[in-house]
Amino acid sequence: MTVQKKDLLTLLDSSADEIIGMIKLAKELKEERYTIKNSIFSQKTGVLIFEKPSLRTRITFETAINELGGHAINLESQMVGMGKRECVEDVARNLERWVHLIVARTYSHSTVEQLARYCSIPVINALTDTFHPCQAMAFGLTLYEKLSFDKKRNVVFIGDGNNVCNSIMALCSKLGFNFTVVCPKGYEPDPVIQKRCQEEFKKSGGSLTLTNQMSPSIETADVLYTDVWTSMGQESESEKRKKDFSGFQVNMDTLSRAQPDILVTHCLPAHRGEEITSDVLDSDHSIAFDEAENRLHAQKAIIVNLLSFNNG
Ligand code: CP
Ligand code: NVA
């Protein structure tokens, strides 16, 4: 596997080979979960710092570190007070003296960038306002299992051009898929990130389409992806967003217009009845819980990948 970076902050920093290598490794780690004793992280400690709530990310990172033979410590971000009690640089400079990995969920993307810049140990972005690369890796693994990568796929993201959308877009740009964002006017992904992904789509042979209309992209989609309309930190905009996104729900009507074998997913947590209806999320088309399961395996592969860079 070609390893290029000390950290995983965004998939835009990884090559297609590296992403595919990590997905294949994740699949192997999943298959051998209960048969091989893994000690790659033995005698090592990973620290988890979360400025925002989490179920999936926190549990899967803790489990991943433990199953790789290491030890995980959860830091209460309020106790640490990154940028308040102590500057981010000094938090990084201290942590590198004791532990071997930092997993951080922060509001500002620049916080994880600063952590990475000021310490010599790997830093993994566990979600920022801008990116959620671990989610995209779990999606990549799930797609690989369900559809394989033997042909160009059409991935349609319905909803807000947010952190999850940015990371799915980055993944698709690297893998040469066709990616469409269907969103209300004004909720498109950040133009700077779009531009960066466009360069990757050009190289990989995939495409990026932005539209405010469900048709015709949903009719030709292989996968529909959605996420909450109001992300963590945007709660004051919730009522406005409910109105603005009202025509962008993924429901049975959406599915009736799609291909019969359409797959639907969501990063979770879902707001059932808002961006997605329960009958869709609980249907046979839904791969959302498979994707949640794959967070564990994808993140193990990310850790193994980063350790091989840092030890090599
Ligand atoms: N999808 C995801 O990251 O879930 P959590 O916010 O619960 O970690
Ligand atoms: N876009 C959502 C993703 C949660 C996993 C948020 O940032 O709240």
Short mmCIF file of C-alpha atoms and ligand atoms in Angstrom, two decimals:
data_model
loop_
_atom_site.label_atom_id
_atom_site.label_comp_id
_atom_site.label_asym_id
_atom_site.label_seq_id
_atom_site.Cartn_x
_atom_site.Cartn_y
_atom_site.Cartn_z
CA MET A 1 0.00 0.00 0.00
CA THR A 2 1.36 3.47 -0.87
CA VAL A 3 1.33 5.55 2.27
CA GLN A 4 1.64 9.27 1.71
CA LYS A 5 0.80 11.15 4.86
CA LYS A 6 1.31 11.17 8.59
CA ASP A 7 -2.36 12.08 9.21
CA LEU A 8 -5.83 11.52 7.80
CA LEU A 9 -7.55 14.90 7.74
CA THR A 10 -9.32 14.69 4.37
CA LEU A 11 -9.40 12.02 1.64
CA LEU A 12 -8.27 14.73 -0.79
CA ASP A 13 -4.76 14.13 0.61
CA SER A 14 -4.87 10.39 -0.23
CA SER A 15 -4.30 8.77 -3.61
CA ALA A 16 -6.87 6.44 -5.20
CA ASP A 17 -4.45 3.52 -4.68
CA GLU A 18 -4.12 4.34 -1.01
CA ILE A 19 -7.91 4.59 -0.56
CA ILE A 20 -8.54 1.31 -2.39
CA GLY A 21 -5.69 -0.32 -0.41
CA MET A 22 -7.28 0.78 2.87
CA ILE A 23 -10.71 -0.46 1.77
CA LYS A 24 -9.29 -3.89 0.88
CA LEU A 25 -7.36 -4.02 4.15
CA ALA A 26 -10.54 -3.08 6.03
CA LYS A 27 -12.32 -6.00 4.37
CA GLU A 28 -9.52 -8.38 5.47
CA LEU A 29 -9.58 -7.01 9.02
CA LYS A 30 -13.35 -7.48 9.08
CA GLU A 31 -13.06 -11.10 7.95
CA GLU A 32 -10.36 -11.94 10.47
CA ARG A 33 -11.93 -10.02 13.36
CA TYR A 34 -12.48 -13.07 15.57
CA THR A 35 -9.78 -15.37 14.20
CA ILE A 36 -6.55 -13.39 14.38
CA LYS A 37 -5.19 -11.72 17.47
CA ASN A 38 -4.09 -8.33 16.29
CA SER A 39 -1.24 -6.64 18.09
CA ILE A 40 -0.24 -3.86 15.70
CA PHE A 41 -1.15 -1.24 18.33
CA SER A 42 0.11 -3.23 21.31
CA GLN A 43 1.79 -1.17 24.05
CA LYS A 44 0.36 1.91 22.33
CA THR A 45 -2.24 4.44 23.39
CA GLY A 46 -4.69 6.43 21.30
CA VAL A 47 -6.38 9.53 22.65
CA LEU A 48 -9.89 10.59 21.61
CA ILE A 49 -10.86 14.28 21.86
CA PHE A 50 -14.47 15.10 20.92
CA GLU A 51 -15.77 18.69 20.91
CA LYS A 52 -19.12 17.45 19.53
CA PRO A 53 -21.41 14.53 20.49
CA SER A 54 -20.91 11.07 18.98
CA LEU A 55 -22.15 7.50 19.20
CA ARG A 56 -20.66 5.67 16.22
CA THR A 57 -17.29 7.38 15.88
CA ARG A 58 -16.39 7.24 19.53
CA ILE A 59 -17.41 3.60 20.06
CA THR A 60 -15.83 2.36 16.84
CA PHE A 61 -12.51 4.12 17.45
CA GLU A 62 -12.32 2.85 21.01
CA THR A 63 -13.17 -0.68 19.87
CA ALA A 64 -10.75 -0.47 16.93
CA ILE A 65 -7.85 0.62 19.15
CA ASN A 66 -8.64 -2.09 21.73
CA GLU A 67 -8.96 -4.81 19.09
CA LEU A 68 -5.63 -3.77 17.54
CA GLY A 69 -4.08 -4.47 20.93
CA GLY A 70 -3.86 -0.89 22.20
CA HIS A 71 -5.47 1.27 24.82
CA ALA A 72 -7.88 4.17 24.21
CA ILE A 73 -8.35 7.22 26.42
CA ASN A 74 -11.35 9.50 26.04
CA LEU A 75 -10.54 13.09 26.90
CA GLU A 76 -13.36 15.37 27.91
CA SER A 77 -12.85 18.22 25.48
CA GLN A 78 -14.25 20.72 28.00
CA MET A 79 -11.58 19.65 30.49
CA VAL A 80 -8.85 20.11 27.89
CA GLY A 81 -10.27 23.42 26.64
CA MET A 82 -8.37 23.37 23.32
CA GLY A 83 -7.82 26.95 22.27
CA LYS A 84 -9.21 28.26 25.58
CA ARG A 85 -7.39 26.74 28.56
CA GLU A 86 -4.39 26.00 26.37
CA CYS A 87 -3.56 26.69 22.74
CA VAL A 88 -4.05 23.83 20.27
CA GLU A 89 -0.33 23.75 19.48
CA ASP A 90 0.57 23.08 23.13
CA VAL A 91 -2.10 20.38 23.46
CA ALA A 92 -0.47 18.68 20.45
CA ARG A 93 3.06 19.15 21.83
CA ASN A 94 2.05 17.56 25.13
CA LEU A 95 0.07 14.64 23.72
CA GLU A 96 2.88 13.53 21.40
CA ARG A 97 5.11 12.98 24.45
CA TRP A 98 2.75 10.36 25.92
CA VAL A 99 0.52 8.73 23.31
CA HIS A 100 0.78 7.32 19.78
CA LEU A 101 -2.37 8.52 18.02
CA ILE A 102 -4.84 11.42 18.25
CA VAL A 103 -8.44 11.04 17.05
CA ALA A 104 -10.17 14.43 17.09
CA ARG A 105 -13.71 15.65 16.37
CA THR A 106 -13.72 19.45 16.29
CA TYR A 107 -15.85 22.31 15.04
CA SER A 108 -13.22 24.10 12.99
CA HIS A 109 -11.25 22.05 10.47
CA SER A 110 -8.24 24.24 11.24
CA THR A 111 -8.12 22.74 14.76
CA VAL A 112 -7.33 19.23 13.43
CA GLU A 113 -4.87 20.80 10.96
CA GLN A 114 -3.12 22.56 13.83
CA LEU A 115 -3.03 19.40 15.95
CA ALA A 116 -1.45 17.58 13.01
CA ARG A 117 1.05 20.35 12.31
CA TYR A 118 2.33 20.59 15.87
CA CYS A 119 2.80 16.92 16.74
CA SER A 120 4.77 14.08 15.25
CA ILE A 121 2.15 11.38 15.91
CA PRO A 122 -0.74 10.62 13.51
CA VAL A 123 -3.92 12.67 13.79
CA ILE A 124 -7.24 11.32 12.45
CA ASN A 125 -10.12 13.65 11.66
CA ALA A 126 -13.17 12.17 13.39
CA LEU A 127 -15.41 14.88 11.83
CA THR A 128 -15.04 18.62 11.52
CA ASP A 129 -17.43 21.23 10.16
CA THR A 130 -15.76 20.63 6.78
CA PHE A 131 -14.95 16.93 6.38
CA HIS A 132 -15.81 13.46 7.72
CA PRO A 133 -13.26 11.18 6.00
CA CYS A 134 -13.85 8.13 8.25
CA GLN A 135 -17.50 8.12 7.21
CA ALA A 136 -16.51 8.22 3.55
CA MET A 137 -14.10 5.30 4.09
CA ALA A 138 -16.88 3.24 5.69
CA PHE A 139 -19.11 4.12 2.73
CA GLY A 140 -16.32 3.07 0.36
CA LEU A 141 -16.00 -0.31 2.11
CA THR A 142 -19.78 -0.82 2.03
CA LEU A 143 -19.96 -0.01 -1.68
CA TYR A 144 -17.05 -2.35 -2.35
CA GLU A 145 -18.93 -5.15 -0.56
CA LYS A 146 -22.30 -4.47 -2.17
CA LEU A 147 -21.36 -3.44 -5.71
CA SER A 148 -17.60 -3.93 -6.11
CA PHE A 149 -15.57 -1.30 -7.92
CA ASP A 150 -15.61 -2.98 -11.34
CA LYS A 151 -17.56 -0.17 -13.01
CA LYS A 152 -18.15 3.52 -12.67
CA ARG A 153 -20.97 4.11 -10.18
CA ASN A 154 -23.51 6.91 -9.94
CA VAL A 155 -23.66 8.27 -6.40
CA VAL A 156 -26.33 10.89 -5.68
CA PHE A 157 -26.21 12.91 -2.46
CA ILE A 158 -29.57 14.47 -1.58
CA GLY A 159 -29.42 17.19 1.06
CA ASP A 160 -27.02 19.69 2.53
CA GLY A 161 -23.60 20.28 0.94
CA ASN A 162 -22.04 19.63 4.35
CA ASN A 163 -19.04 17.81 5.87
CA VAL A 164 -20.35 14.35 4.92
CA CYS A 165 -21.23 15.51 1.39
CA ASN A 166 -17.72 16.98 1.00
CA SER A 167 -16.10 13.71 2.05
CA ILE A 168 -18.32 11.49 -0.15
CA MET A 169 -17.55 13.91 -3.01
CA ALA A 170 -13.81 13.58 -2.28
CA LEU A 171 -14.07 9.77 -2.24
CA CYS A 172 -16.01 9.69 -5.53
CA SER A 173 -13.55 12.13 -7.12
CA LYS A 174 -10.65 9.80 -6.29
CA LEU A 175 -12.43 6.60 -7.35
CA GLY A 176 -13.67 8.03 -10.67
CA PHE A 177 -17.40 7.79 -9.86
CA ASN A 178 -20.13 10.13 -11.07
CA PHE A 179 -21.25 12.25 -8.12
CA THR A 180 -24.36 14.42 -8.06
CA VAL A 181 -25.42 16.78 -5.29
CA VAL A 182 -29.16 17.49 -5.20
CA CYS A 183 -29.74 20.39 -2.81
CA PRO A 184 -31.80 23.54 -2.37
CA LYS A 185 -30.27 26.70 -3.80
CA GLY A 186 -27.71 28.13 -1.39
CA TYR A 187 -26.82 24.78 0.21
CA GLU A 188 -24.22 23.64 -2.34
CA PRO A 189 -20.84 22.36 -1.10
CA ASP A 190 -18.12 24.96 -0.49
CA PRO A 191 -16.87 26.23 -3.89
CA VAL A 192 -13.21 25.83 -2.87
CA ILE A 193 -13.77 22.13 -2.03
CA GLN A 194 -15.82 21.68 -5.22
CA LYS A 195 -12.95 23.11 -7.25
CA ARG A 196 -10.40 20.87 -5.57
CA CYS A 197 -12.64 17.82 -6.19
CA GLN A 198 -13.20 18.87 -9.81
CA GLU A 199 -9.45 18.57 -10.40
CA GLU A 200 -9.60 15.01 -9.03
CA PHE A 201 -12.72 14.13 -11.07
CA LYS A 202 -10.85 15.25 -14.19
CA LYS A 203 -7.88 13.00 -13.35
CA SER A 204 -9.99 9.96 -12.38
CA GLY A 205 -12.59 10.18 -15.17
CA GLY A 206 -15.54 10.73 -12.84
CA SER A 207 -17.90 13.70 -12.88
CA LEU A 208 -19.49 16.24 -10.56
CA THR A 209 -23.03 17.58 -11.10
CA LEU A 210 -24.82 20.10 -8.88
CA THR A 211 -28.57 20.46 -9.24
CA ASN A 212 -31.67 21.63 -7.40
CA GLN A 213 -33.82 18.96 -9.12
CA MET A 214 -34.21 15.31 -8.07
CA SER A 215 -34.68 14.24 -11.72
CA PRO A 216 -33.00 12.95 -13.78
CA SER A 217 -30.15 11.97 -11.43
CA ILE A 218 -32.19 9.74 -9.11
CA GLU A 219 -33.47 7.64 -12.05
CA THR A 220 -29.91 6.58 -12.97
CA ALA A 221 -28.42 6.44 -9.46
CA ASP A 222 -26.79 3.30 -8.05
CA VAL A 223 -26.76 4.78 -4.55
CA LEU A 224 -28.64 7.60 -2.85
CA TYR A 225 -26.87 9.18 0.14
CA THR A 226 -28.48 11.55 2.59
CA ASP A 227 -27.67 13.24 5.89
CA VAL A 228 -29.36 15.53 8.41
CA TRP A 229 -30.44 18.96 7.20
CA THR A 230 -29.05 20.61 10.34
CA SER A 231 -25.56 19.55 11.36
CA MET A 232 -24.04 19.81 14.82
CA GLY A 233 -23.36 23.47 15.52
CA GLN A 234 -26.14 24.75 13.22
CA GLU A 235 -29.04 24.14 15.64
CA SER A 236 -30.18 27.79 15.57
CA GLU A 237 -30.93 27.40 11.82
CA SER A 238 -33.01 24.26 12.28
CA GLU A 239 -36.49 25.74 11.60
CA LYS A 240 -35.33 27.63 8.49
CA ARG A 241 -33.56 24.54 7.20
CA LYS A 242 -36.66 22.36 7.68
CA LYS A 243 -38.53 24.73 5.34
CA ASP A 244 -35.69 25.07 2.82
CA PHE A 245 -35.15 21.30 2.57
CA SER A 246 -38.82 20.26 2.60
CA GLY A 247 -38.77 19.03 -1.02
CA PHE A 248 -35.55 17.07 -0.52
CA GLN A 249 -36.73 14.14 1.59
CA VAL A 250 -35.72 10.61 0.63
CA ASN A 251 -38.99 8.68 0.84
CA MET A 252 -40.85 5.87 -0.93
CA ASP A 253 -41.83 8.23 -3.75
CA THR A 254 -38.12 8.94 -4.36
CA LEU A 255 -37.41 5.20 -4.42
CA SER A 256 -40.30 4.51 -6.81
CA ARG A 257 -38.56 6.74 -9.37
CA ALA A 258 -35.16 5.05 -8.91
CA GLN A 259 -33.79 1.79 -10.30
CA PRO A 260 -35.35 -1.30 -8.65
CA ASP A 261 -32.05 -2.30 -6.99
CA ILE A 262 -31.25 1.20 -5.73
CA LEU A 263 -29.17 1.36 -2.53
CA VAL A 264 -29.86 4.06 0.04
CA THR A 265 -27.62 5.16 2.84
CA HIS A 266 -27.21 7.72 5.60
CA CYS A 267 -24.22 8.44 7.84
CA LEU A 268 -26.53 8.43 10.92
CA PRO A 269 -27.81 9.74 13.25
CA ALA A 270 -30.96 10.09 11.15
CA HIS A 271 -33.84 12.42 11.83
CA ARG A 272 -36.54 9.97 10.78
CA GLY A 273 -39.38 11.76 9.02
CA GLU A 274 -37.19 14.70 8.00
CA GLU A 275 -34.41 13.92 5.49
CA ILE A 276 -35.39 10.23 5.30
CA THR A 277 -38.53 8.30 6.15
CA SER A 278 -38.48 5.21 8.38
CA ASP A 279 -39.91 2.97 5.65
CA VAL A 280 -36.86 3.78 3.48
CA LEU A 281 -34.25 3.61 6.25
CA ASP A 282 -35.63 0.25 7.42
CA SER A 283 -36.15 -1.14 3.90
CA ASP A 284 -34.08 -3.74 2.05
CA HIS A 285 -32.62 -0.89 -0.02
CA SER A 286 -30.97 0.60 3.06
CA ILE A 287 -27.27 -0.05 3.69
CA ALA A 288 -27.00 2.60 6.43
CA PHE A 289 -26.49 0.11 9.27
CA ASP A 290 -23.99 -1.91 7.21
CA GLU A 291 -22.09 1.34 6.71
CA ALA A 292 -22.25 2.06 10.46
CA GLU A 293 -20.87 -1.45 11.13
CA ASN A 294 -18.07 -0.79 8.66
CA ARG A 295 -16.90 2.29 10.55
CA LEU A 296 -15.06 -0.10 12.87
CA HIS A 297 -13.24 -1.96 10.11
CA ALA A 298 -12.51 1.10 7.96
CA GLN A 299 -11.02 2.92 10.95
CA LYS A 300 -8.85 -0.06 11.86
CA ALA A 301 -7.45 0.06 8.32
CA ILE A 302 -6.84 3.81 8.63
CA ILE A 303 -4.93 3.27 11.89
CA VAL A 304 -2.85 0.44 10.42
CA ASN A 305 -2.11 2.57 7.35
CA LEU A 306 -0.98 5.57 9.38
CA LEU A 307 1.14 3.44 11.71
CA SER A 308 2.98 1.95 8.75
CA PHE A 309 3.85 5.48 7.57
CA ASN A 310 4.91 6.58 11.01
CA ASN A 311 6.97 3.46 11.68
CA GLY A 312 8.40 3.22 8.20
N1 CP B 1 -21.87 9.02 11.65
C1 CP B 1 -21.26 9.45 12.76
O1 CP B 1 -20.17 9.99 12.72
O2 CP B 1 -21.96 9.21 13.90
P1 CP B 1 -21.62 9.83 15.32
O3 CP B 1 -21.83 11.32 15.22
O4 CP B 1 -22.60 9.18 16.26
O5 CP B 1 -20.20 9.52 15.66
N1 NVA B 2 -23.48 16.37 9.05
C1 NVA B 2 -23.66 15.77 10.36
C2 NVA B 2 -22.96 14.46 10.40
C3 NVA B 2 -23.08 13.72 11.71
C4 NVA B 2 -22.32 12.43 11.71
C5 NVA B 2 -23.12 16.69 11.42
O1 NVA B 2 -22.04 17.26 11.24
O2 NVA B 2 -23.79 16.87 12.44
#
